[in-house]
XYZ file of C-alpha atoms in Angstrom:
604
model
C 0.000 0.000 0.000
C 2.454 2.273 0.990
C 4.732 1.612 -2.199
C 1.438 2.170 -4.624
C 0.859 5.572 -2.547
C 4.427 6.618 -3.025
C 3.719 5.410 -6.503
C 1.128 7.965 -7.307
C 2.439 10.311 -5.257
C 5.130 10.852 -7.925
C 2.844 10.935 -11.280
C 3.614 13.691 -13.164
C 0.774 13.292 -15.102
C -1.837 13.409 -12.229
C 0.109 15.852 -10.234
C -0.216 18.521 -13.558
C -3.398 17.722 -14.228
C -4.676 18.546 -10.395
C -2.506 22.308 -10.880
C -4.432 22.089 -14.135
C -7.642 21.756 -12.170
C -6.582 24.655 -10.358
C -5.826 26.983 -12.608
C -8.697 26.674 -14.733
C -10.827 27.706 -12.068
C -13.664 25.592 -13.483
C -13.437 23.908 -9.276
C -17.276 25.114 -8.497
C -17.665 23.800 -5.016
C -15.718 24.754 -2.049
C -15.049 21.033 -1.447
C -13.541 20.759 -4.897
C -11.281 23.703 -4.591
C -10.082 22.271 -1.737
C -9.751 18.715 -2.623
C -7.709 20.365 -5.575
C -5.838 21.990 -2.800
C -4.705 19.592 -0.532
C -3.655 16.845 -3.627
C -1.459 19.250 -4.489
C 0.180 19.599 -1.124
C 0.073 16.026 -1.001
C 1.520 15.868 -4.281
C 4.451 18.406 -3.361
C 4.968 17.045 0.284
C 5.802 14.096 -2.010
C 8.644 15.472 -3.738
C 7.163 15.814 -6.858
C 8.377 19.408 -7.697
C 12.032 18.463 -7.059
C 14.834 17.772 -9.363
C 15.534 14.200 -10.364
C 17.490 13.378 -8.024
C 16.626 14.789 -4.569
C 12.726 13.079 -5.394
C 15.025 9.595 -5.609
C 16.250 10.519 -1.935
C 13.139 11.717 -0.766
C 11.380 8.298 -2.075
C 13.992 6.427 -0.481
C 13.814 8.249 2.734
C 10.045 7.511 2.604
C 10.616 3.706 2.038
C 13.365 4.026 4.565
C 10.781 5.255 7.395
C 8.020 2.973 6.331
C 10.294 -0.037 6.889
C 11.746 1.194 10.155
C 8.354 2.125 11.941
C 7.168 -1.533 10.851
C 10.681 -2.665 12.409
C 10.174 -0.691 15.251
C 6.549 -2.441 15.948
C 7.900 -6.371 15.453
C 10.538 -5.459 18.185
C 7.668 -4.566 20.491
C 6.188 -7.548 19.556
C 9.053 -9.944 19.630
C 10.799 -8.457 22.589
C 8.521 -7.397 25.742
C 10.544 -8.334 28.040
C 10.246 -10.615 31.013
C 10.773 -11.324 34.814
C 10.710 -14.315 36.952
C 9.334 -14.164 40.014
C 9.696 -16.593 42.772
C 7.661 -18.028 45.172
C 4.417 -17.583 43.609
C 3.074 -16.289 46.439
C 4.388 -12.874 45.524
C 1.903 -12.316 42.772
C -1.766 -11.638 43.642
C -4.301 -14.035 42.944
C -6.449 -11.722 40.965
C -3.551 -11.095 38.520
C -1.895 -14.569 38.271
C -4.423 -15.651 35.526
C -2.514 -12.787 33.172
C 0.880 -14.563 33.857
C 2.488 -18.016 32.669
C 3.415 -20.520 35.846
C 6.737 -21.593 35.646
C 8.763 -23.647 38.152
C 12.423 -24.722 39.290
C 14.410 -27.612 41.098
C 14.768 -26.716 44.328
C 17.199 -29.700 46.816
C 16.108 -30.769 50.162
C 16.840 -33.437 53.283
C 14.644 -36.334 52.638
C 12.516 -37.490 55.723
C 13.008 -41.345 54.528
C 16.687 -41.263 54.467
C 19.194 -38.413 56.522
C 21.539 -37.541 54.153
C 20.290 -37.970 51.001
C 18.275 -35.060 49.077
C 15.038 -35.152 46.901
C 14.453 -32.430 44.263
C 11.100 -30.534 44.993
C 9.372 -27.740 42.808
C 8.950 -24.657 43.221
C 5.954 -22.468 41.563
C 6.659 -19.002 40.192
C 5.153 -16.578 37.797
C 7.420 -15.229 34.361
C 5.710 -11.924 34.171
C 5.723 -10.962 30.241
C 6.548 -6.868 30.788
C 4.231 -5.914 27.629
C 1.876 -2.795 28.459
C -1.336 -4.118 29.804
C 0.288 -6.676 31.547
C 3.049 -4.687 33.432
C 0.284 -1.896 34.371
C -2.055 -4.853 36.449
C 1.064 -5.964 38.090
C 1.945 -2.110 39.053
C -1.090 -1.961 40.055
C -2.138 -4.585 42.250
C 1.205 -5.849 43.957
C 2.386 -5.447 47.215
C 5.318 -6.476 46.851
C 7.556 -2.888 46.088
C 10.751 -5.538 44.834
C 8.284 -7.637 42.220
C 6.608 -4.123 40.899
C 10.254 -2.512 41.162
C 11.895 -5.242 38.679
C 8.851 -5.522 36.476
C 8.970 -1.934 35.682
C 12.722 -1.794 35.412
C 12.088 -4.518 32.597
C 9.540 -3.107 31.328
C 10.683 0.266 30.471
C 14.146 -0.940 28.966
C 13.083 -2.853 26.294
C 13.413 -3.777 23.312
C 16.707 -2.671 22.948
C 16.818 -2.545 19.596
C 14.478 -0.014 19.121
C 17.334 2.677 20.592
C 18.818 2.388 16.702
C 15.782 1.768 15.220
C 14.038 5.568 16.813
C 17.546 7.210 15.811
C 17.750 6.075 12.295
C 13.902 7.423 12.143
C 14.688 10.694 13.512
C 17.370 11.376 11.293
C 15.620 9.971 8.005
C 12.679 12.036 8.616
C 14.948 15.191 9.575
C 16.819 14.680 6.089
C 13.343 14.584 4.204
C 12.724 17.966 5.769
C 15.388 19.282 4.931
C 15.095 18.669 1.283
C 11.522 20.090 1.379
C 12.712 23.076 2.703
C 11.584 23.131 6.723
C 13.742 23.380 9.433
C 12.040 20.415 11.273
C 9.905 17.608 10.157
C 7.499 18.696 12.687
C 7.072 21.675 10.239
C 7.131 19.597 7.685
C 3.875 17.656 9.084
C 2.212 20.709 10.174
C 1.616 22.116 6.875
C -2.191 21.291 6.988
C -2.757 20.825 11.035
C -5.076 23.754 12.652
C -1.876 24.785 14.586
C 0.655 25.161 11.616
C 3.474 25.334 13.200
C 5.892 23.575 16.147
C 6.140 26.935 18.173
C 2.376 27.377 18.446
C 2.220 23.686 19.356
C 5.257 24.041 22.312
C 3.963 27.014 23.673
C 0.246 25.575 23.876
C 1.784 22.826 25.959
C 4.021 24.608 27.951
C 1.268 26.495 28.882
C -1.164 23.686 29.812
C 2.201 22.404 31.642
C 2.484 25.336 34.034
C -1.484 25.773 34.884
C -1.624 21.705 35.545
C 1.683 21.818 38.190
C 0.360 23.103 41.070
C -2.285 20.753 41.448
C -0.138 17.854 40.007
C 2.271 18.564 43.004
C -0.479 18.793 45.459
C -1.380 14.970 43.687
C 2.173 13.501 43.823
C 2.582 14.500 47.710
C -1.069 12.834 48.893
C 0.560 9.589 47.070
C 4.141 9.860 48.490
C 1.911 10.655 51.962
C 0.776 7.344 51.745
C 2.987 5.743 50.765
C 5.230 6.738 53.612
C 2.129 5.980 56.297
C 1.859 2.628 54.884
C 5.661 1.920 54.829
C 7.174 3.748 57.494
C 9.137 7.029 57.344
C 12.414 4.855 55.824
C 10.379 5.494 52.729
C 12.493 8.367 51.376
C 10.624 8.751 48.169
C 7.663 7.841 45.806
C 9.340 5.722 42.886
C 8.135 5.386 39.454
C 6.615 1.493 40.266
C 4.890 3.183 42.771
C 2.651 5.419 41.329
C -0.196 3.131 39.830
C -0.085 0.595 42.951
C -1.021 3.382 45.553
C -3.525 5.717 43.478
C -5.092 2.292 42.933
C -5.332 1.675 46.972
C -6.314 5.245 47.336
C -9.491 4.848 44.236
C -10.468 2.151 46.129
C -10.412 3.134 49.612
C -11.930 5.783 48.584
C -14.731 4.820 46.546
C -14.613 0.830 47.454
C -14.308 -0.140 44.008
C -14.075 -3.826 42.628
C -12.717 -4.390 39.289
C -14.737 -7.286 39.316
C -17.450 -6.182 39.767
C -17.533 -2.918 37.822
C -16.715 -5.442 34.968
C -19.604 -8.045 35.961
C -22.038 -5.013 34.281
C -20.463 -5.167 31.068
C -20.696 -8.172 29.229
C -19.236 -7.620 25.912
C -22.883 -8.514 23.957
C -24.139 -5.442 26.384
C -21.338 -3.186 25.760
C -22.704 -3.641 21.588
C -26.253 -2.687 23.248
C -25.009 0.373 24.205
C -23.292 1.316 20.807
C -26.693 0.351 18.901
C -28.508 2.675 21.800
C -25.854 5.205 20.547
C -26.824 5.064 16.675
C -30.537 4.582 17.579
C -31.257 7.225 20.266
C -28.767 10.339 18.353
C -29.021 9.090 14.425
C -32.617 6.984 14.547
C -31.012 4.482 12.862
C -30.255 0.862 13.481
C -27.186 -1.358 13.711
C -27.065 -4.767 13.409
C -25.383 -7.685 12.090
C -25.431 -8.606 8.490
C -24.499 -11.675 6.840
C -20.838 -11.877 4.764
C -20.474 -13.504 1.397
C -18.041 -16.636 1.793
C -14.517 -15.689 2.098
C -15.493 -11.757 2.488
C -13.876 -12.321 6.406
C -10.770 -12.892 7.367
C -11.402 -14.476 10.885
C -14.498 -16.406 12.135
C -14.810 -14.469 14.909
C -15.503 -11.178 13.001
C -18.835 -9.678 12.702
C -20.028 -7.686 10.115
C -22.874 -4.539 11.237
C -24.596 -2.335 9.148
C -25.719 1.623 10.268
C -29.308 1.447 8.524
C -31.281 4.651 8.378
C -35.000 4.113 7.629
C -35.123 6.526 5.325
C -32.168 6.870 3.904
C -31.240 3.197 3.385
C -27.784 1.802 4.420
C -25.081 4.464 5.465
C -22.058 2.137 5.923
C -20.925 -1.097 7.181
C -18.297 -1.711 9.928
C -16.111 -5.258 10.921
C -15.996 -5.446 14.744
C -12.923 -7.979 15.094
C -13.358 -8.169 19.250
C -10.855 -10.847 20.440
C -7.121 -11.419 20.978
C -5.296 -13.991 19.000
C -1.652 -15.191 17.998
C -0.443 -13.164 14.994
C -2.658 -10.374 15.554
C -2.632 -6.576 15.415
C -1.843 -6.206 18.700
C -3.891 -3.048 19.981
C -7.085 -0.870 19.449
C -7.832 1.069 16.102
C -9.968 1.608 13.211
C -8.963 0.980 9.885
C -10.573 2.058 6.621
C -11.076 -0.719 3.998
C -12.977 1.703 1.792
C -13.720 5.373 2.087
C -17.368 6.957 1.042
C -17.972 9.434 -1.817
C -19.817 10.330 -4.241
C -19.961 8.455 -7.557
C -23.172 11.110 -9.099
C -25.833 12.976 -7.803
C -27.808 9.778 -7.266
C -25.578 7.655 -5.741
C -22.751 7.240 -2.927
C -20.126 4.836 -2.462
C -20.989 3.737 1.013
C -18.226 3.380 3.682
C -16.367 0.458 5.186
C -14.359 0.330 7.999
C -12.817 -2.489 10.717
C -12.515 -1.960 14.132
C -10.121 -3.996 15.655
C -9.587 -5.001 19.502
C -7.768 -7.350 21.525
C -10.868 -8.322 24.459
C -9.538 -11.118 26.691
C -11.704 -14.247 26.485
C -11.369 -16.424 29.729
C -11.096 -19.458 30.436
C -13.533 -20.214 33.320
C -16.430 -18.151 31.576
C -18.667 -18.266 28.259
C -19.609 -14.240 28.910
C -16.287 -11.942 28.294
C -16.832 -8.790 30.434
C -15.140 -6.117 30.108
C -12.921 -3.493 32.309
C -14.539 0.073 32.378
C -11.457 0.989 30.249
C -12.395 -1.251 27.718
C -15.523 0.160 27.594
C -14.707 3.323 27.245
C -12.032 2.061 24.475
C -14.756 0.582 22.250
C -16.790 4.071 22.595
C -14.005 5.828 21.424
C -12.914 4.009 18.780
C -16.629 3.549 17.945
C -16.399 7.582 17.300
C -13.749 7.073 14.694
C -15.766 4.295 13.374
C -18.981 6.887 13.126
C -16.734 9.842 11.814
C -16.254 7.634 9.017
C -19.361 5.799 8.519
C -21.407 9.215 9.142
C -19.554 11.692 6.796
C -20.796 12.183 3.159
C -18.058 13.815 1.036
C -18.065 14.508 -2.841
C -14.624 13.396 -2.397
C -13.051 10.102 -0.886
C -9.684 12.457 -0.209
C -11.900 14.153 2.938
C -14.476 11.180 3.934
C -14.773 10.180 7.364
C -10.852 10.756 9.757
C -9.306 11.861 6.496
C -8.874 15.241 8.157
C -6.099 17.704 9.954
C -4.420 15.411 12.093
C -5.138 17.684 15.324
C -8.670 17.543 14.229
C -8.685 13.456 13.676
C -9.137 12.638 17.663
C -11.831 14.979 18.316
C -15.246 12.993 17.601
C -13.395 9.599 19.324
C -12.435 12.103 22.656
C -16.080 12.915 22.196
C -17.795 9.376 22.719
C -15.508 8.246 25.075
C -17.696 10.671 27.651
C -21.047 8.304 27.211
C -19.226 5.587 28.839
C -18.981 7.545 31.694
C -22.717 8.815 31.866
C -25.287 7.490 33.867
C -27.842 8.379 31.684
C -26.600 6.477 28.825
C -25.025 3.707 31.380
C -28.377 2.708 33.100
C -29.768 2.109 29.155
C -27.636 -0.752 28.417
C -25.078 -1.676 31.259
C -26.594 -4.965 33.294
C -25.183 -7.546 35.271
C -24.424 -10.744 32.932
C -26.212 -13.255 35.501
C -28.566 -11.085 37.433
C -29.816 -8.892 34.940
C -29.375 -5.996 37.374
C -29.051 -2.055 35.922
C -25.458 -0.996 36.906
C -26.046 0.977 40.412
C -26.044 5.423 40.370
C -23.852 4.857 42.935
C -21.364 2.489 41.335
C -20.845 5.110 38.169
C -20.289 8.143 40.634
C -17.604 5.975 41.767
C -16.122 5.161 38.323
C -16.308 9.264 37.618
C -14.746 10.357 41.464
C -12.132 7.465 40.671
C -11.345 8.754 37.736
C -11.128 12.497 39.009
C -8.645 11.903 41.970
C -5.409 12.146 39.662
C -6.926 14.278 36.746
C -3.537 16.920 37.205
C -1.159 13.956 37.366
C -2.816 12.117 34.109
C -3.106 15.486 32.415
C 0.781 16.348 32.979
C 1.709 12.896 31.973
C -0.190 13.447 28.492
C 1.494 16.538 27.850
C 4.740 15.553 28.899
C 4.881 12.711 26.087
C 3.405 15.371 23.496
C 6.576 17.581 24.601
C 8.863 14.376 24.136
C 7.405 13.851 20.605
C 7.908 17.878 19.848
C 11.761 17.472 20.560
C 12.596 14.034 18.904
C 11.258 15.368 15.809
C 11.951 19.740 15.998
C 14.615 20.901 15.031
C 18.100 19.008 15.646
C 20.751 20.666 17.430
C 24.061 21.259 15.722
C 25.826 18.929 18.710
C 22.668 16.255 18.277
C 21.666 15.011 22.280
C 20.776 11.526 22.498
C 16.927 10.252 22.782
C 17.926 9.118 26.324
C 18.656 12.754 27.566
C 16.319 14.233 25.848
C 13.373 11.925 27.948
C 15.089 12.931 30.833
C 15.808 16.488 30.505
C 11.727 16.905 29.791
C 10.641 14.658 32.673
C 12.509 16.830 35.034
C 10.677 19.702 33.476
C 7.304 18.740 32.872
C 6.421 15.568 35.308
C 7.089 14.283 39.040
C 8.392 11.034 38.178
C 11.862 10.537 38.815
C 13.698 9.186 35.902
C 15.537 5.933 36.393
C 18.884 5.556 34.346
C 18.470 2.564 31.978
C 14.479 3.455 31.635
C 13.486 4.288 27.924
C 9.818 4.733 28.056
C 10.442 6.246 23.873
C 11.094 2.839 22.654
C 8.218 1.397 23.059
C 5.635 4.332 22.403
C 4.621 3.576 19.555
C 2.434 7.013 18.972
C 5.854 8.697 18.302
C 6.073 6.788 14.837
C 2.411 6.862 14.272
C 2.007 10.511 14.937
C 5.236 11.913 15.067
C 4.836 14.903 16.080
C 1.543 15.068 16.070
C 0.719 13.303 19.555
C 0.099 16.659 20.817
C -3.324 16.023 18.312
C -4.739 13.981 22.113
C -4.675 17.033 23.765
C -6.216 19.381 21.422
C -9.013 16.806 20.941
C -9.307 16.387 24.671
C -9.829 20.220 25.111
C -12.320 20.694 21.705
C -14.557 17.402 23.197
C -14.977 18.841 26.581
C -15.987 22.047 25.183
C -18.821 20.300 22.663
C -19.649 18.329 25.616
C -20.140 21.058 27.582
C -22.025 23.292 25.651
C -23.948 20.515 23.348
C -24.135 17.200 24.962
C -24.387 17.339 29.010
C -27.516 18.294 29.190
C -29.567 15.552 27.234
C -26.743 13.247 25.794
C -29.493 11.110 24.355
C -31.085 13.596 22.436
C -32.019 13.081 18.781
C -31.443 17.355 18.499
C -27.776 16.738 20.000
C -27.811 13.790 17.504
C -28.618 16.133 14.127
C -26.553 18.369 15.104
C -23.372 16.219 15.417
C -24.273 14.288 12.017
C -25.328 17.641 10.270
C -22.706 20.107 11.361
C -19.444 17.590 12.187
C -19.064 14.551 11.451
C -20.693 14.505 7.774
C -18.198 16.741 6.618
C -15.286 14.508 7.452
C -12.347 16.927 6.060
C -14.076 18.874 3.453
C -14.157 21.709 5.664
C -11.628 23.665 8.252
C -11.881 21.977 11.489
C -12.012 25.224 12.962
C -15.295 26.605 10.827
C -17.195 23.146 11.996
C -15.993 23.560 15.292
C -17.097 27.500 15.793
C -20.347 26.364 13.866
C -21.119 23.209 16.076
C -21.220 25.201 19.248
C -20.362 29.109 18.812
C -18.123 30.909 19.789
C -14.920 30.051 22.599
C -13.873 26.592 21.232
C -10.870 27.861 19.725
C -8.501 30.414 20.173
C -6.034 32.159 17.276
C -2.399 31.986 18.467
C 0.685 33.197 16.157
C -1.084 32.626 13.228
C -2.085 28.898 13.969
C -5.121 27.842 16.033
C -5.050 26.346 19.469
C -8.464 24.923 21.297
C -9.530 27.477 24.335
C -8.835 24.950 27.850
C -11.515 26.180 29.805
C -14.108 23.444 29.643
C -11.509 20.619 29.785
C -9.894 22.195 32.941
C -13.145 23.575 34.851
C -14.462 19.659 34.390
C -10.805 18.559 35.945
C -11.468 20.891 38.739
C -8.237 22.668 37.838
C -9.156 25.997 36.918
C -8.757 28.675 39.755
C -9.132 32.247 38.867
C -5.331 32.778 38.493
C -5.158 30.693 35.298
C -9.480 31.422 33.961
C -7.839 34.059 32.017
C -5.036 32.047 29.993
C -7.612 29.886 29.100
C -9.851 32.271 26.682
């Protein structure tokens, strides 16, 4: 795919007849004139304009990234890391069905005979270090040594991904240099609502200073604790501490049981609550539909239709739920075929795959999921419904073909129904009892969630800060990765940093979205503000619905993210900065609770 894009990417012929296009001025809708547009960026960003032989190098620098962000995923994959942890009764039960049992020889007197010895067993656990893994073991041991070497592990592999980030870095820095930036984060920002790195660094700088006081005031309740439940000889809160006592503290404070949060969302009610979603705000339906033989490429994969009653099918969307061998191994959508429109009677409908990596277990028929999950499947279900939703003349713009720090913005948006009680109460029931999730249980979920909202929030902007360096502009003496990490965690977060820790080779957003990761935050900010002023009032509401469909997500990127945005909900969703456009933080940090009226002004 990526070979055929490059491919076209570097036809003359279709790159002069899009200027062509242009010139003519025979482009009659907006839409057109700016499909015509962006090609030719596309076409340029390409290297298409360039002599002969700096297009060869900026192909091959292309190829040359392609290969080594596909490099840099197999190492993740082939190389999480591992501990060994013995006795096994180190390792909680609730978290021991996540690891693999393992044992060793261990010699001993035997009873029958003084003298001679007997091998025994021992049981352990190997603890795999990958992501979701490593977090439930952070999270739920006691034991500071076990959580201590699993996070060591954890964070220092795979090695090979030091060369791997380097060799990225400096083949994307090249390619910007031929096109003429300084950076390849100016290179990507050519079409982004912020346009440039320096509006991007100094809208997270900001957001880094109002989030610090209260982030301090978070870190020293945790190192509080920690210290009353270990004794004053505990100097300091360490980085394997973090998740294990914020967890004690959520649940001490709001007596929460994984378990049974979990036990009220059985993955067939979970896909209640995403038809609820399309019924109650679109009237539609959405339902499975049978596949022709061979049109699936798993078993397990369903195929659903969004049905309108009258307007007919809008789209069709895989749901590929479970983990297996060999598979993608996270949470995204993925376009198999964009909509647009073929004449003025008829539309290529849209087709898109979600994909998701929901633990089946062994001792139970029902798979439940985690409230993270859940709110996982409703924000990748807003992708899904960006796409399936929009209705563009051209395929260039359908569905998250838009600005990249636009793209996150309806996902951040759904993710807040799995958090309402409104919309929880609708579909969320116990798998055996039948029972509507208790008021009281989601006020839990939502306090839970609020106790380290600073600490989160200063985590998220610390990585976006990472992903500005690695790929700004290089210094003339270059700094390793390694420092780099370091020098902005002292800066921008609490945690200490641990020499030998590499949290960058593993994060696989930087190669995704390099240097656009910052994109999280601005949709963060733009969804609490539509939320706000839109939503939080009657979530359910087929008016809220129209509005969404009519003045967002149908336009997919045929429009200026900032013109939907301003038109969705007024005025005071975004804010002008430097000549590039930056959302306004005031809903996003009033919901947080960390607005005071020191920092109300910075955020208009």
């Amino acid at each position: 795919m990526m070979l055929t894009i490059e491919f076209l990417n570097t036809n003359h012929t279709l790159y002069n007849a899009v200027k062509k296009a242009e010139q003519d001025g025979h482009l009659l809708t907006e839409e057109a004139r700016r499909a015509a547009l962006h090609l030719h960026i596309d076409f340029e960003k390409g290297g298409i304009h360039l002599p002969s032989g700096k297009l060869d190098r900026v192909n091959q620098l292309n190829m040359d990234a392609h290969k080594l962000c596909r490099e840099y995923g197999e190492n993740i994959i082939n190389d999480p890391g591992y501990v060994d942890i013995f006795p096994a009764s180190r390792i909680p039960r609730q978290i021991q069905h996540l690891l693999k049992p393992i044992y060793r020889l261990t010699s001993g007197v035997s009873k029958e005979s003084l003298g001679s010895y007997e091998d025994e067993q021992e049981k352990g656990f190997r603890i795999i270090t990958e992501p979701r893994t490593l977090f439930s073991v952070l999270q739920l041991t006691p034991d500071e040594q076990v959580r201590k070497m699993a996070y060591l592990k954890g964070s220092s592999v795979p090695h090979a991904n030091h060369e791997v980030l380097d060799k990225l870095i400096n083949s994307r820095h090249e390619l910007a240099q031929i096109m003429g930036c300084k950076s390849y984060a100016e290179f990507v920002m050519q079409l982004n609502m912020a346009s440039s790195p320096e509006v991007v660094v100094s809208f997270l700088q900001e957001m880094s200073n109002m989030v610090k006081e209260k982030a301090d005031e978070e870190f020293n309740t945790i190192r509080n604790l920690k210290r009353d439940v270990c004794g004053q000889r505990c100097v300091d809160l360490e980085p394997w501490d973090e998740a294990y006592y914020t967890t004690m503290m959520k649940s001490s404070a709001y007596n929460l049981d994984s378990a049974v949060v979990a036990s009220y969302f059985s993955l067939p009610q979970c896909i209640e609550g995403l038809k609820l979603l399309v019924k109650s705000l679109f009237g539609a339906s959405f339902d499975s539909v049978p596949m022709a033989p061979g049109e699936s490429w798993h078993p397990d994969v369903l195929k659903m239709c969004i049905h309108h009653p009258e307007e007919g099918d809008l789209g069709f969307l895989y749901l590929d739920l479970f983990s297996r061998k060999g598979k993608y191994p996270g949470c995204a959508t993925f376009a198999i075929k964009g909509g647009r429109k073929i004449s003025e009677t008829e539309y290529q409908l849209p087709v898109m795959a979600l994909v998701f990596n929901f633990s089946r277990s062994h001792d139970s028929s029902i798979v439940r999921l985690n409230h993270s999950e859940l709110e996982t499947l409703f924000h990748e279900f807003g992708h899904a419904l960006h796409a399936l939703l929009s209705r563009t003349d051209y395929q260039h713009f359908a569905g998250t073909r838009v600005a990249l720090d636009f793209a996150e913005t309806p996902s951040n948006l759904f993710e807040y129904y799995a958090w309402d009680y409104r919309v929880l109460k609708k579909f969320a029931r116990h798998y055996s009892t039948g029972e509507v999730i208790p008021e009281k249980l989601v006020k839990s979920l939502n306090g839970a969630r609020d106790m380290f909202a600073a600490t989160e929030l200063q985590r998220q902007i610390f990585y976006a800060l990472v992903d500005q360096t690695l790929f700004g502009e290089q210094l003339s003496v270059p700094r390793d990765t390694n420092s780099i990490v370091a020098h902005l965690k002292r800066q921008h977060s609490n945690e200490k940093h641990v020499e030998g820790t590499h949290m960058h080779i593993r994060f696989s957003h930087f190669l995704t979205y390099g240097a656009g990761y910052y994109s999280y935050l601005y949709a963060k900010c733009f969804a609490a503000t539509i939320w706000k002023k839109l939503c939080q009032e009657d979530p359910l509401s087929p008016t809220t619905g129209t509005l969404l469909r009519t003045k967002l997500l149908q336009y997919g990127g045929a429009k200026e993210p900032a013109d939907l945005l301003t038109d969705l909900v007024g005025d005071g969703i975004v804010r002008y900065h430097n000549g590039g456009i930056v959302p306004d933080v005031t809903s996003c940090l009033e919901e947080l609770k960390l607005l005071d009226d020191k920092n109300r002004h910075i955020g208009k």
